Coordinates of C-alpha atoms in Angstrom, one line a residue:
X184 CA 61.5 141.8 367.4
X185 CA 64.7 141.9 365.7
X186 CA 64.9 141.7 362.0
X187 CA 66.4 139.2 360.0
X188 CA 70.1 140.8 358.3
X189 CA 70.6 139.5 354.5
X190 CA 73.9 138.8 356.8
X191 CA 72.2 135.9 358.8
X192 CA 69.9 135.2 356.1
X193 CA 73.7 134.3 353.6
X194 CA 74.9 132.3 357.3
X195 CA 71.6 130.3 357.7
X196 CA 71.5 129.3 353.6
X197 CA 75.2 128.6 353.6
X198 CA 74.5 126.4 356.8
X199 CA 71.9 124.5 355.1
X200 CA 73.7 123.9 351.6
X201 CA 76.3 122.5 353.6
X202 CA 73.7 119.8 355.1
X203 CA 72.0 119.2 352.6
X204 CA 75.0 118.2 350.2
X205 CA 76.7 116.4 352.6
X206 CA 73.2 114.4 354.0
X207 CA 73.4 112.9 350.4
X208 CA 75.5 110.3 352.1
X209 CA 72.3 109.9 354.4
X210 CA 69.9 109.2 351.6
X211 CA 72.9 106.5 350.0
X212 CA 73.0 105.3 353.1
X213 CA 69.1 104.5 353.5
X214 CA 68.6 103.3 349.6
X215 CA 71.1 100.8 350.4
X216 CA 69.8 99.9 353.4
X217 CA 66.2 100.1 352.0
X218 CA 66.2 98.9 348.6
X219 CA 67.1 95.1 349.4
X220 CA 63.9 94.9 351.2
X221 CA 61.8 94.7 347.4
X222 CA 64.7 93.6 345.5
X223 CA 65.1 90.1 347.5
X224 CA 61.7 89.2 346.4
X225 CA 63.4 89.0 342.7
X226 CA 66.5 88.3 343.6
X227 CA 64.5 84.7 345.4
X228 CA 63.3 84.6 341.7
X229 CA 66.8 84.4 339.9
X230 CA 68.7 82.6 342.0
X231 CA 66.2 79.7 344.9
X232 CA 68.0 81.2 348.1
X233 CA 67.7 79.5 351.5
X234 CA 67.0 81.6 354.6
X235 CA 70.6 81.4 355.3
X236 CA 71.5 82.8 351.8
X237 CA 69.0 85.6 352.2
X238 CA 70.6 86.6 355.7
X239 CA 73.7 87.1 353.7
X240 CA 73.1 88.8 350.8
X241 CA 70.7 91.3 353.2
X242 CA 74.0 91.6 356.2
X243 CA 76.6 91.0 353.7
X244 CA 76.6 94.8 353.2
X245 CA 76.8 95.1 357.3
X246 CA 80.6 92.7 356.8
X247 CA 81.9 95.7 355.1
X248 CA 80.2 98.4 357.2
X249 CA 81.9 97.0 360.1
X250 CA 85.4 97.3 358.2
X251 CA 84.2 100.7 356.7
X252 CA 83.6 102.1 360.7
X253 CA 86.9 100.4 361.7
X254 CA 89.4 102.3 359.5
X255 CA 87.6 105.1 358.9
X256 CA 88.1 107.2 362.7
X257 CA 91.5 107.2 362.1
X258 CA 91.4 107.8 358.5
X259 CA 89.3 111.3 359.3
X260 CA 91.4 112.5 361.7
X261 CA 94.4 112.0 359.4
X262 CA 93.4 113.0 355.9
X263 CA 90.1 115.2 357.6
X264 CA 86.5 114.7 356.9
X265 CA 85.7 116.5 353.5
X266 CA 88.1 113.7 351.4
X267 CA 86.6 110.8 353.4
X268 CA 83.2 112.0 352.7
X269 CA 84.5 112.5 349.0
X270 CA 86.2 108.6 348.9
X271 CA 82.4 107.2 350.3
X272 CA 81.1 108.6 347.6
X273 CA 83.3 107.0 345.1
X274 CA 82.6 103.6 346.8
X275 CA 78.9 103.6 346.6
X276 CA 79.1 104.6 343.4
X277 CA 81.5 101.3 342.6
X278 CA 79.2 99.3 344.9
X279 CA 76.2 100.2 342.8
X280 CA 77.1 99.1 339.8
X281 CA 78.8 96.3 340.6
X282 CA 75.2 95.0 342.1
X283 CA 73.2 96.0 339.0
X284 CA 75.8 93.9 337.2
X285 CA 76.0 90.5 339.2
X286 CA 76.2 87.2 337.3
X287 CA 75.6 85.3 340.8
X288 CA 75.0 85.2 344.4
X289 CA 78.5 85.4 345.4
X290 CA 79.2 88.4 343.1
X291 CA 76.2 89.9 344.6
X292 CA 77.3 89.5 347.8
X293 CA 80.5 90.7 347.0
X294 CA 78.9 94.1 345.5
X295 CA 76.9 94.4 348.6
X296 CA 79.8 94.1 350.9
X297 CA 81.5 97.1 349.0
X298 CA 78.3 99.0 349.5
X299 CA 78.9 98.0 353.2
X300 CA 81.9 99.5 353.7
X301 CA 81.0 103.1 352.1
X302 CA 77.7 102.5 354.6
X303 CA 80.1 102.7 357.5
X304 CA 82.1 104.9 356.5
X305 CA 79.3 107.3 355.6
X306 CA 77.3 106.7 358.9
X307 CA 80.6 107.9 360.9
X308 CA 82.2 110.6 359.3
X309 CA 78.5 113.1 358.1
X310 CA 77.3 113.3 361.1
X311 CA 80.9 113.9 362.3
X312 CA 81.4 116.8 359.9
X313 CA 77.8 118.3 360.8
X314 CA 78.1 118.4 364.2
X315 CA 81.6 120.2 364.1
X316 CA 80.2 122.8 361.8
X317 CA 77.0 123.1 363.4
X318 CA 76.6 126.5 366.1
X319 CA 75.4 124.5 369.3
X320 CA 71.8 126.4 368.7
X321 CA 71.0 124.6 365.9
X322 CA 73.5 121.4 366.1
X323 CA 70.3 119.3 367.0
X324 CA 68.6 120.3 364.0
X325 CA 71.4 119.8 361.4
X326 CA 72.3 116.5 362.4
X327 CA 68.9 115.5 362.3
X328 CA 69.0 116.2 358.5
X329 CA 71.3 113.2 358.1
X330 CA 68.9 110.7 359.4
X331 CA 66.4 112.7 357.9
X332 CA 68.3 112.1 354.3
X333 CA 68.6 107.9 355.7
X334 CA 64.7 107.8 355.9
X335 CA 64.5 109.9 352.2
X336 CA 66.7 107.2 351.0
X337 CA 64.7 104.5 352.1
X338 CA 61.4 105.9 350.6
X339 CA 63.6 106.8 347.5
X340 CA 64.5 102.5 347.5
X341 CA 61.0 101.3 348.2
X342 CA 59.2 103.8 345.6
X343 CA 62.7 102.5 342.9
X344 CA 61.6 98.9 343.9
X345 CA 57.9 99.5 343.1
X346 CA 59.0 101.5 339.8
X347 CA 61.2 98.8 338.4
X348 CA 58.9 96.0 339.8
X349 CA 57.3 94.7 336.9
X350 CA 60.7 95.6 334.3
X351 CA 62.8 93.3 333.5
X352 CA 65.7 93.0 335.3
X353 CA 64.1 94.5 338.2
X354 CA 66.2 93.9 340.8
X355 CA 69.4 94.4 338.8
X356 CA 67.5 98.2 338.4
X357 CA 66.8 98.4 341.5
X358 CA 70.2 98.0 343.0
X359 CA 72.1 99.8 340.0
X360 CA 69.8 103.1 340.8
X361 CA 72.5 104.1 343.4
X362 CA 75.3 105.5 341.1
X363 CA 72.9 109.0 340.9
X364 CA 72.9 110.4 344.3
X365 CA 76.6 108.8 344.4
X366 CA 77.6 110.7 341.3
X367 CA 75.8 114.0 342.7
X368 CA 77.3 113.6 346.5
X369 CA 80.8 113.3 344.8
X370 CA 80.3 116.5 342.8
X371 CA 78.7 118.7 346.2
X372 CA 81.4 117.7 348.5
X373 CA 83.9 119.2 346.3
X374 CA 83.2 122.4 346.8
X375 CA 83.0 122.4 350.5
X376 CA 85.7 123.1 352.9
X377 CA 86.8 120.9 356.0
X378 CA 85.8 121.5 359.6
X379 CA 87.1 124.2 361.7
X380 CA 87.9 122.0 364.7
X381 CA 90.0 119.6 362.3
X382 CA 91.6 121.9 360.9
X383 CA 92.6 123.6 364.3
X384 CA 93.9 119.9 365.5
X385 CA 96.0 120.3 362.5
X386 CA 97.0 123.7 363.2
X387 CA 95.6 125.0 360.3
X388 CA 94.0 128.1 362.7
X389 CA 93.3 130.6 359.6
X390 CA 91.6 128.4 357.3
X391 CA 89.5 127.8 360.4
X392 CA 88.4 131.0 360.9
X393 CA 87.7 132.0 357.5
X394 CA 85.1 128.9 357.9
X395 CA 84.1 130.6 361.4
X396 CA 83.1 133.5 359.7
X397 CA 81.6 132.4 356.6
X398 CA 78.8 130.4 359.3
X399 CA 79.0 132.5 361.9
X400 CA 79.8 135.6 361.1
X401 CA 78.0 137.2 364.6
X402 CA 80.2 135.4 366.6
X403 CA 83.7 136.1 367.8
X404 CA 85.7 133.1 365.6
X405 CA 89.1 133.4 367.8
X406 CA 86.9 132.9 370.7
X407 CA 85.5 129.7 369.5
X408 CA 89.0 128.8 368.2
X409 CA 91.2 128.8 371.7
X410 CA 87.7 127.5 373.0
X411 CA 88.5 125.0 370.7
X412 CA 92.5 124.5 371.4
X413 CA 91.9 124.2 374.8
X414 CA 90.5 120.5 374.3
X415 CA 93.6 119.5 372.3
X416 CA 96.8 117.5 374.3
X417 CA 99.1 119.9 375.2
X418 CA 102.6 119.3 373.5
X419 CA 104.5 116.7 375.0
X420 CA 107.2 114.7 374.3
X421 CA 106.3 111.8 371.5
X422 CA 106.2 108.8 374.0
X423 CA 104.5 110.6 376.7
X424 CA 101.5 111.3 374.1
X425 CA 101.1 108.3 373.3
X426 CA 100.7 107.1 376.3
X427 CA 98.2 110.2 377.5
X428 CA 95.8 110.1 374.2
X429 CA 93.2 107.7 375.7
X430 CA 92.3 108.7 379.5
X431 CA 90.6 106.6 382.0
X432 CA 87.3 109.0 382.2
X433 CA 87.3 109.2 378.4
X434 CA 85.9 105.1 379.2
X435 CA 82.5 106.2 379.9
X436 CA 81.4 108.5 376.8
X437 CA 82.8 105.2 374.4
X438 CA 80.9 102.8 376.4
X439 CA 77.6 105.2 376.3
X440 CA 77.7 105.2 372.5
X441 CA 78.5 101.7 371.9
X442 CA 75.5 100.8 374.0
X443 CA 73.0 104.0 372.3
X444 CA 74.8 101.9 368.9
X445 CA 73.2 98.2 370.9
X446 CA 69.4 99.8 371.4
X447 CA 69.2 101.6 368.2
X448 CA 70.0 97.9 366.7
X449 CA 68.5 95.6 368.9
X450 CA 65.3 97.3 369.3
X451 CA 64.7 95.7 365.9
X452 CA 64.4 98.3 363.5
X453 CA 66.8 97.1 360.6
X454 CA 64.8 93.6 360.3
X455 CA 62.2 95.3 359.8
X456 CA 63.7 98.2 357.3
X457 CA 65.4 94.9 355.2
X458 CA 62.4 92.6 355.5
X459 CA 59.4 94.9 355.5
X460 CA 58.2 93.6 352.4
X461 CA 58.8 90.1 353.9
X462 CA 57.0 90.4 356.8
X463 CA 54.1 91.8 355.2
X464 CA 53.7 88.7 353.2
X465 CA 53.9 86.6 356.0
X466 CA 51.3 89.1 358.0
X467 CA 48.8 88.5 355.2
X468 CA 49.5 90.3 352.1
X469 CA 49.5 87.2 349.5
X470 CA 50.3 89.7 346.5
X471 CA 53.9 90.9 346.2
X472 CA 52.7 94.3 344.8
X473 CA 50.2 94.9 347.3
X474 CA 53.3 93.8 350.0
X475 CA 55.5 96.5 347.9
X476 CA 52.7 99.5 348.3
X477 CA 52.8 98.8 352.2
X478 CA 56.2 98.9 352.2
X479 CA 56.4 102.5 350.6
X480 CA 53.6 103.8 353.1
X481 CA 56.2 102.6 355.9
X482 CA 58.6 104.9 354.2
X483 CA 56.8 107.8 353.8
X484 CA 56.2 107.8 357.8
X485 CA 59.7 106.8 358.5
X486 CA 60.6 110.1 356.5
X487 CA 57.8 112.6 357.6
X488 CA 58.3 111.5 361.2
X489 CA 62.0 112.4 361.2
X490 CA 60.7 116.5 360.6
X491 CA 59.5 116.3 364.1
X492 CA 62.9 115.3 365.5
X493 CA 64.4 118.2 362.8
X494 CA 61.7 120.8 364.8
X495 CA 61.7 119.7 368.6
X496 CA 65.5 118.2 369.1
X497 CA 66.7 121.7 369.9
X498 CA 64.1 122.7 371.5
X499 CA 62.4 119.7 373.7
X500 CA 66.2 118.3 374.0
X501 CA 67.1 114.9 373.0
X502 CA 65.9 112.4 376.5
X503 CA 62.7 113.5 376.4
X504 CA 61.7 112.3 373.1
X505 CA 63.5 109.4 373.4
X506 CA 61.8 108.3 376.4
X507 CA 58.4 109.1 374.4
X508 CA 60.2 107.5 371.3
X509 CA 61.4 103.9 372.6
X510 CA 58.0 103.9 374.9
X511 CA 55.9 104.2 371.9
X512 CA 58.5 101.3 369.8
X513 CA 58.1 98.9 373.1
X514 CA 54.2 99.1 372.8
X515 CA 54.7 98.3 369.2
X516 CA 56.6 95.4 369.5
X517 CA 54.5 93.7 371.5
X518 CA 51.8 94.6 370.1
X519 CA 53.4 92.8 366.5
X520 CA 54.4 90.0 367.9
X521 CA 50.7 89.6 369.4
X522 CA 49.5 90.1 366.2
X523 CA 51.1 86.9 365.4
X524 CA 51.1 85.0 367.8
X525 CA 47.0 85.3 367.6
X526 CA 47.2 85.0 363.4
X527 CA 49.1 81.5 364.7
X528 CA 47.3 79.8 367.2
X529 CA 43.7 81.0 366.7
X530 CA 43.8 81.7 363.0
X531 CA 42.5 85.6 363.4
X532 CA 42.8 87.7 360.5
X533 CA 45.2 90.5 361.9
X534 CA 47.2 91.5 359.1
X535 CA 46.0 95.4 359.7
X536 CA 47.1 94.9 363.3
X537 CA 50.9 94.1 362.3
X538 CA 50.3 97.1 359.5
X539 CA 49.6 99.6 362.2
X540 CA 52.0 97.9 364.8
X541 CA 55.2 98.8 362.1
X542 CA 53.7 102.0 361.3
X543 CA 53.8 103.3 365.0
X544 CA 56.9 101.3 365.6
X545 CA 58.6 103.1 362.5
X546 CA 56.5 106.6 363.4
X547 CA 58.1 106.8 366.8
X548 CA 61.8 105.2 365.8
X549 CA 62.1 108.4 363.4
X550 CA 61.4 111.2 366.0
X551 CA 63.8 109.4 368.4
X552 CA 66.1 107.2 368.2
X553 CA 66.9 107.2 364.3
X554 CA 68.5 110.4 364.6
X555 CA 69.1 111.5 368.2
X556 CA 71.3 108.4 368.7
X557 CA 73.3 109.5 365.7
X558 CA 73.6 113.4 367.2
X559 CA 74.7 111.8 370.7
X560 CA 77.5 109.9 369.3
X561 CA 78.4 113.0 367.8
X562 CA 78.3 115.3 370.6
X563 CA 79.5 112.9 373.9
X564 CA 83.1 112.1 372.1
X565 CA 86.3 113.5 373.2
X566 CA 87.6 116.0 370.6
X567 CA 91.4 114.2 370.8
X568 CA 89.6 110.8 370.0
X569 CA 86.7 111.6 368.4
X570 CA 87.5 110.4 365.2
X571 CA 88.5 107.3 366.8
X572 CA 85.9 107.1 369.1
X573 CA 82.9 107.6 366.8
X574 CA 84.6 105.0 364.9
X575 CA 84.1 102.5 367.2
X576 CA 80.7 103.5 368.2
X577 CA 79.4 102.9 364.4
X578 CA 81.5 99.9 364.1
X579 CA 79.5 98.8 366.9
X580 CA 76.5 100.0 365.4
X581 CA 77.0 97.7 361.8
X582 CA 78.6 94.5 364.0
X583 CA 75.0 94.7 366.4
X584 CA 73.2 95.1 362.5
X585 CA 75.2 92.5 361.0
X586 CA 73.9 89.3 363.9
X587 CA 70.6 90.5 363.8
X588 CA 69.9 90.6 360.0
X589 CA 71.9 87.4 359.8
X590 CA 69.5 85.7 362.1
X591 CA 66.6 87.3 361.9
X592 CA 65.4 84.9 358.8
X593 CA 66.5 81.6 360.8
X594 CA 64.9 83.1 363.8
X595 CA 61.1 83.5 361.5
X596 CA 61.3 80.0 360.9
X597 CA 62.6 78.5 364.1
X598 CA 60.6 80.8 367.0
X599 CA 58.2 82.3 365.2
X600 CA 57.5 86.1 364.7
X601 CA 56.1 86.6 368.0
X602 CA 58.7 85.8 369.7
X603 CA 61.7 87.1 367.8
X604 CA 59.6 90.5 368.1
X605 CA 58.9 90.2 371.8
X606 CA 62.5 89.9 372.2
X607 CA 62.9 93.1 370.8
X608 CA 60.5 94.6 372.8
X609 CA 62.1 93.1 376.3
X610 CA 65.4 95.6 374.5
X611 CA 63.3 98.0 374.7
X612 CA 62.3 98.3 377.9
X613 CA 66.2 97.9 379.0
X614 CA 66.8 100.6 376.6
X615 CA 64.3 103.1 378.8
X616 CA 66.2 102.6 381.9
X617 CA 69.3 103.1 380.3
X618 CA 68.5 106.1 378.8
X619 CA 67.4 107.5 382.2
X620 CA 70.6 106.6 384.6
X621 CA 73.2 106.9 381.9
X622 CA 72.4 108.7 378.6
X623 CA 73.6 112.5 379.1
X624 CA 71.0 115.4 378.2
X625 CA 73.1 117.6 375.4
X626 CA 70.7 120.2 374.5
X627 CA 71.9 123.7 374.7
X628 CA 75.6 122.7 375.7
X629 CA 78.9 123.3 373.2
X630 CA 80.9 120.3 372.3
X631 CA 83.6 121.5 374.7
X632 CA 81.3 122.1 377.4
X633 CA 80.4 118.3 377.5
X634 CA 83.8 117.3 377.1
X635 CA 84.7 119.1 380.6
X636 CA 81.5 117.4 382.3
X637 CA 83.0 113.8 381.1
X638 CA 86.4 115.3 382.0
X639 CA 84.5 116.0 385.7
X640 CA 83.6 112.8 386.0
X641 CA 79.4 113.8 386.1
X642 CA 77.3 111.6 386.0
X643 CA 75.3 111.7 383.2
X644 CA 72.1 112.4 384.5
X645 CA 73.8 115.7 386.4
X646 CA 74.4 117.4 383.0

């Protein structure tokens, strides 16, 4: 057995700094995603909101994500990804404060919609810098840590909700709580560098290898770095590149991520990240504390499950636990809305049913497709577009979030649970054939290496 240098010890730690600071956008990302799950419950308090106003100030924060995702691919690949990860930051810290300080729904919504667009921003360009840092060993692994930092955040928001629950101004707390990790996120990224593969596009080939060989210093960096150049458009004259920067087989790694974007959406796990507290109530818990304790328990799975993606992506590859994962979700959705639909017609008691129907709904989301759809879209883009092209696949992403929280309240009282979570379970079962015929196995294979298999015209499940 070889031993372990103080020289791979330095690359592993230096690795792992680098992920954790920049996953802080993660855990802003899941607070704000989390924490309006408890604070609504106030919120309802201060201001009598319909179900219609609820669906906005919960998917107001999905208007700006969609902008966030729109301008932000080509806003990285211009200005790189360190000083967009350093302008989220300054957002969310804005965005918090501007919450903790509304003086009425619209302003409230307004905050939220600033939020929003750091959200998108975030959710495109971290796992963007991670996986172009990453050495293809461990790319799986480090990734993960972003959606392993969203689930973090969202335990951080319920445990903040239960803390400032009885306070007064709770909510206003609860919201305002953001501007920390913001603060410490803005001070982190500073002292990072860029991406080597940026910086390459931008001919910038030695500050790139000094990065190389600060995180992997056992490799050969000018190796990686024609590896590298050998993506990038050849020089050509200005109005033949700008003809020749999208190409017609670069069509089918965009449409594979806007669709991974549709099932990690539609599947239903945002109505039930924003409304857990809510659904609880109407499952059985009549006390708004007791609703507020289940919540955290839902969070604390959501976050320990993710270690098992963190441990097995790498190693199990990413389509086999998401056919375990989105089985496992499917099961659970039915099961929920069955829980339900019996509470409904026969008057049953099954309040522990719906409990344990989240639980393993959130339990197997966190393994599977919480993060692995995040490291796909990371891995299957074309390096010329990727910016771009993950850009449109997290745009995607928000616009899918956006219709669903906006309806999900109107759908409650119109259908019913049941069915609005049966629906969701009919996604998932298109979701398990789609991942079979169409989602690529990337496990083991270097960003360039997929590339030329797209470039090849493979089908996906010849990877």
């Amino acid at each position: 057995m070889n031993a372990v240098t103080p020289k791979k010890r330095i690359k592993h730690l230096l690795l792992y700094v680098i992920a954790g600071v920049a996953s802080l956008g993660g855990l802003l990302s899941g607070f704000d995603t989390g924490v309006i799950s408890g604070a609504l419950l106030f919120i309802n308090d201060t201001w009598l909101l319909t179900t219609l106003e609820q669906g906005w100030v919960v998917s107001s924060a999905l208007v700006g994500a969609v902008v966030g995702a729109a301008v932000n691919g080509v806003l990285a690949d211009v200005y790189g990804r360190k000083k967009v990860i350093i302008a989220t930051g300054t957002i969310f810290a804005i965005g918090s404060v501007l919450c903790g300080f509304a003086t009425s729904v619209s302003w409230l919504i307004a905050g939220r919609m600033i939020l929003g667009l750091a959200i998108g921003m975030v959710n495109f360009v971290i796992p963007l810098y991670l996986s172009e840092l990453s050495p293809q060993k461990v790319r799986g692994m480090l990734v993960s840590l972003y959606q392993l930092a969203i689930t973090a955040g969202i335990l951080f928001s319920y445990l903040i909700n239960r803390i400032f629950a009885l306070s007064e101004y709770n909510w206003r707390w609860m919201l305002g709580a953001g501007l920390i990790p913001a603060l410490i996120l803005l001070i982190g990224i500073s002292f990072l560098g860029d991406t080597p593969r940026w910086l390459i596009s931008k001919k910038r080939e030695n500050e790139a290898k000094e990065i190389f060989q600060k995180i992997e210093p056992d490799e050969d960096a000018d190796k990686h770095i024609e590896e590298i150049k050998s993506t990038l458009p050849k020089a050509v004259k200005t109005s033949q590149k700008k003809k020749k920067v999208f190409e017609s087989w670069m069509l089918m790694p965009v449409s594979v991520g806007i669709i991974i974007m549709f099932i990690q959406i539609c599947t239903g796990i945002n109505t039930i990240i924003y409304y857990t507290a809510t659904i609880f109530k109407a499952a059985g818990f009549t006390d708004t504390i007791g609703a507020l304790y289940a919540t955290i328990g839902v969070g604390f799975v959501n976050f320990a499950m993710t270690f098992v993606a963190i441990f097995f992506t790498d190693k199990v590859g990413r389509k086999p636990l998401l056919y375990a994962g989105l089985s496992g979700m499917t099961v659970s959705l039915f099961a929920l809305g069955a829980s339900f639909y019996f509470k409904n017609t026969l008057g049953l008691d099954l309040k522990w049913v719906s409990v344990g129907s989240i639980v393993t709904f959130i339990a197997c989301f966190a393994f599977s497709l919480g993060p692995i759809a995040w490291i796909l879209i990371s891995e299957i883009m074309p390096l010329k577009i990727r910016g771009t092209a993950m850009s449109i696949a997290t745009m995607s992403n928000f616009a899918f979030n956006f219709i669903v929280a906006l309806i999900f309240p109107t759908l409650l009282e119109t259908i019913g649970e049941a069915y609005t979570f049966w629906i969701f379970g009919f996604v998932g079962i298109f979701s398990l054939f789609y991942t079979y015929y169409y989602i690529p196995e990337t496990k083991g294979r270097s960003l360039e290496q997929i590339e030329q298999n797209w470039k090849k015209r493979l089908p996906a499940r010849k990877f």
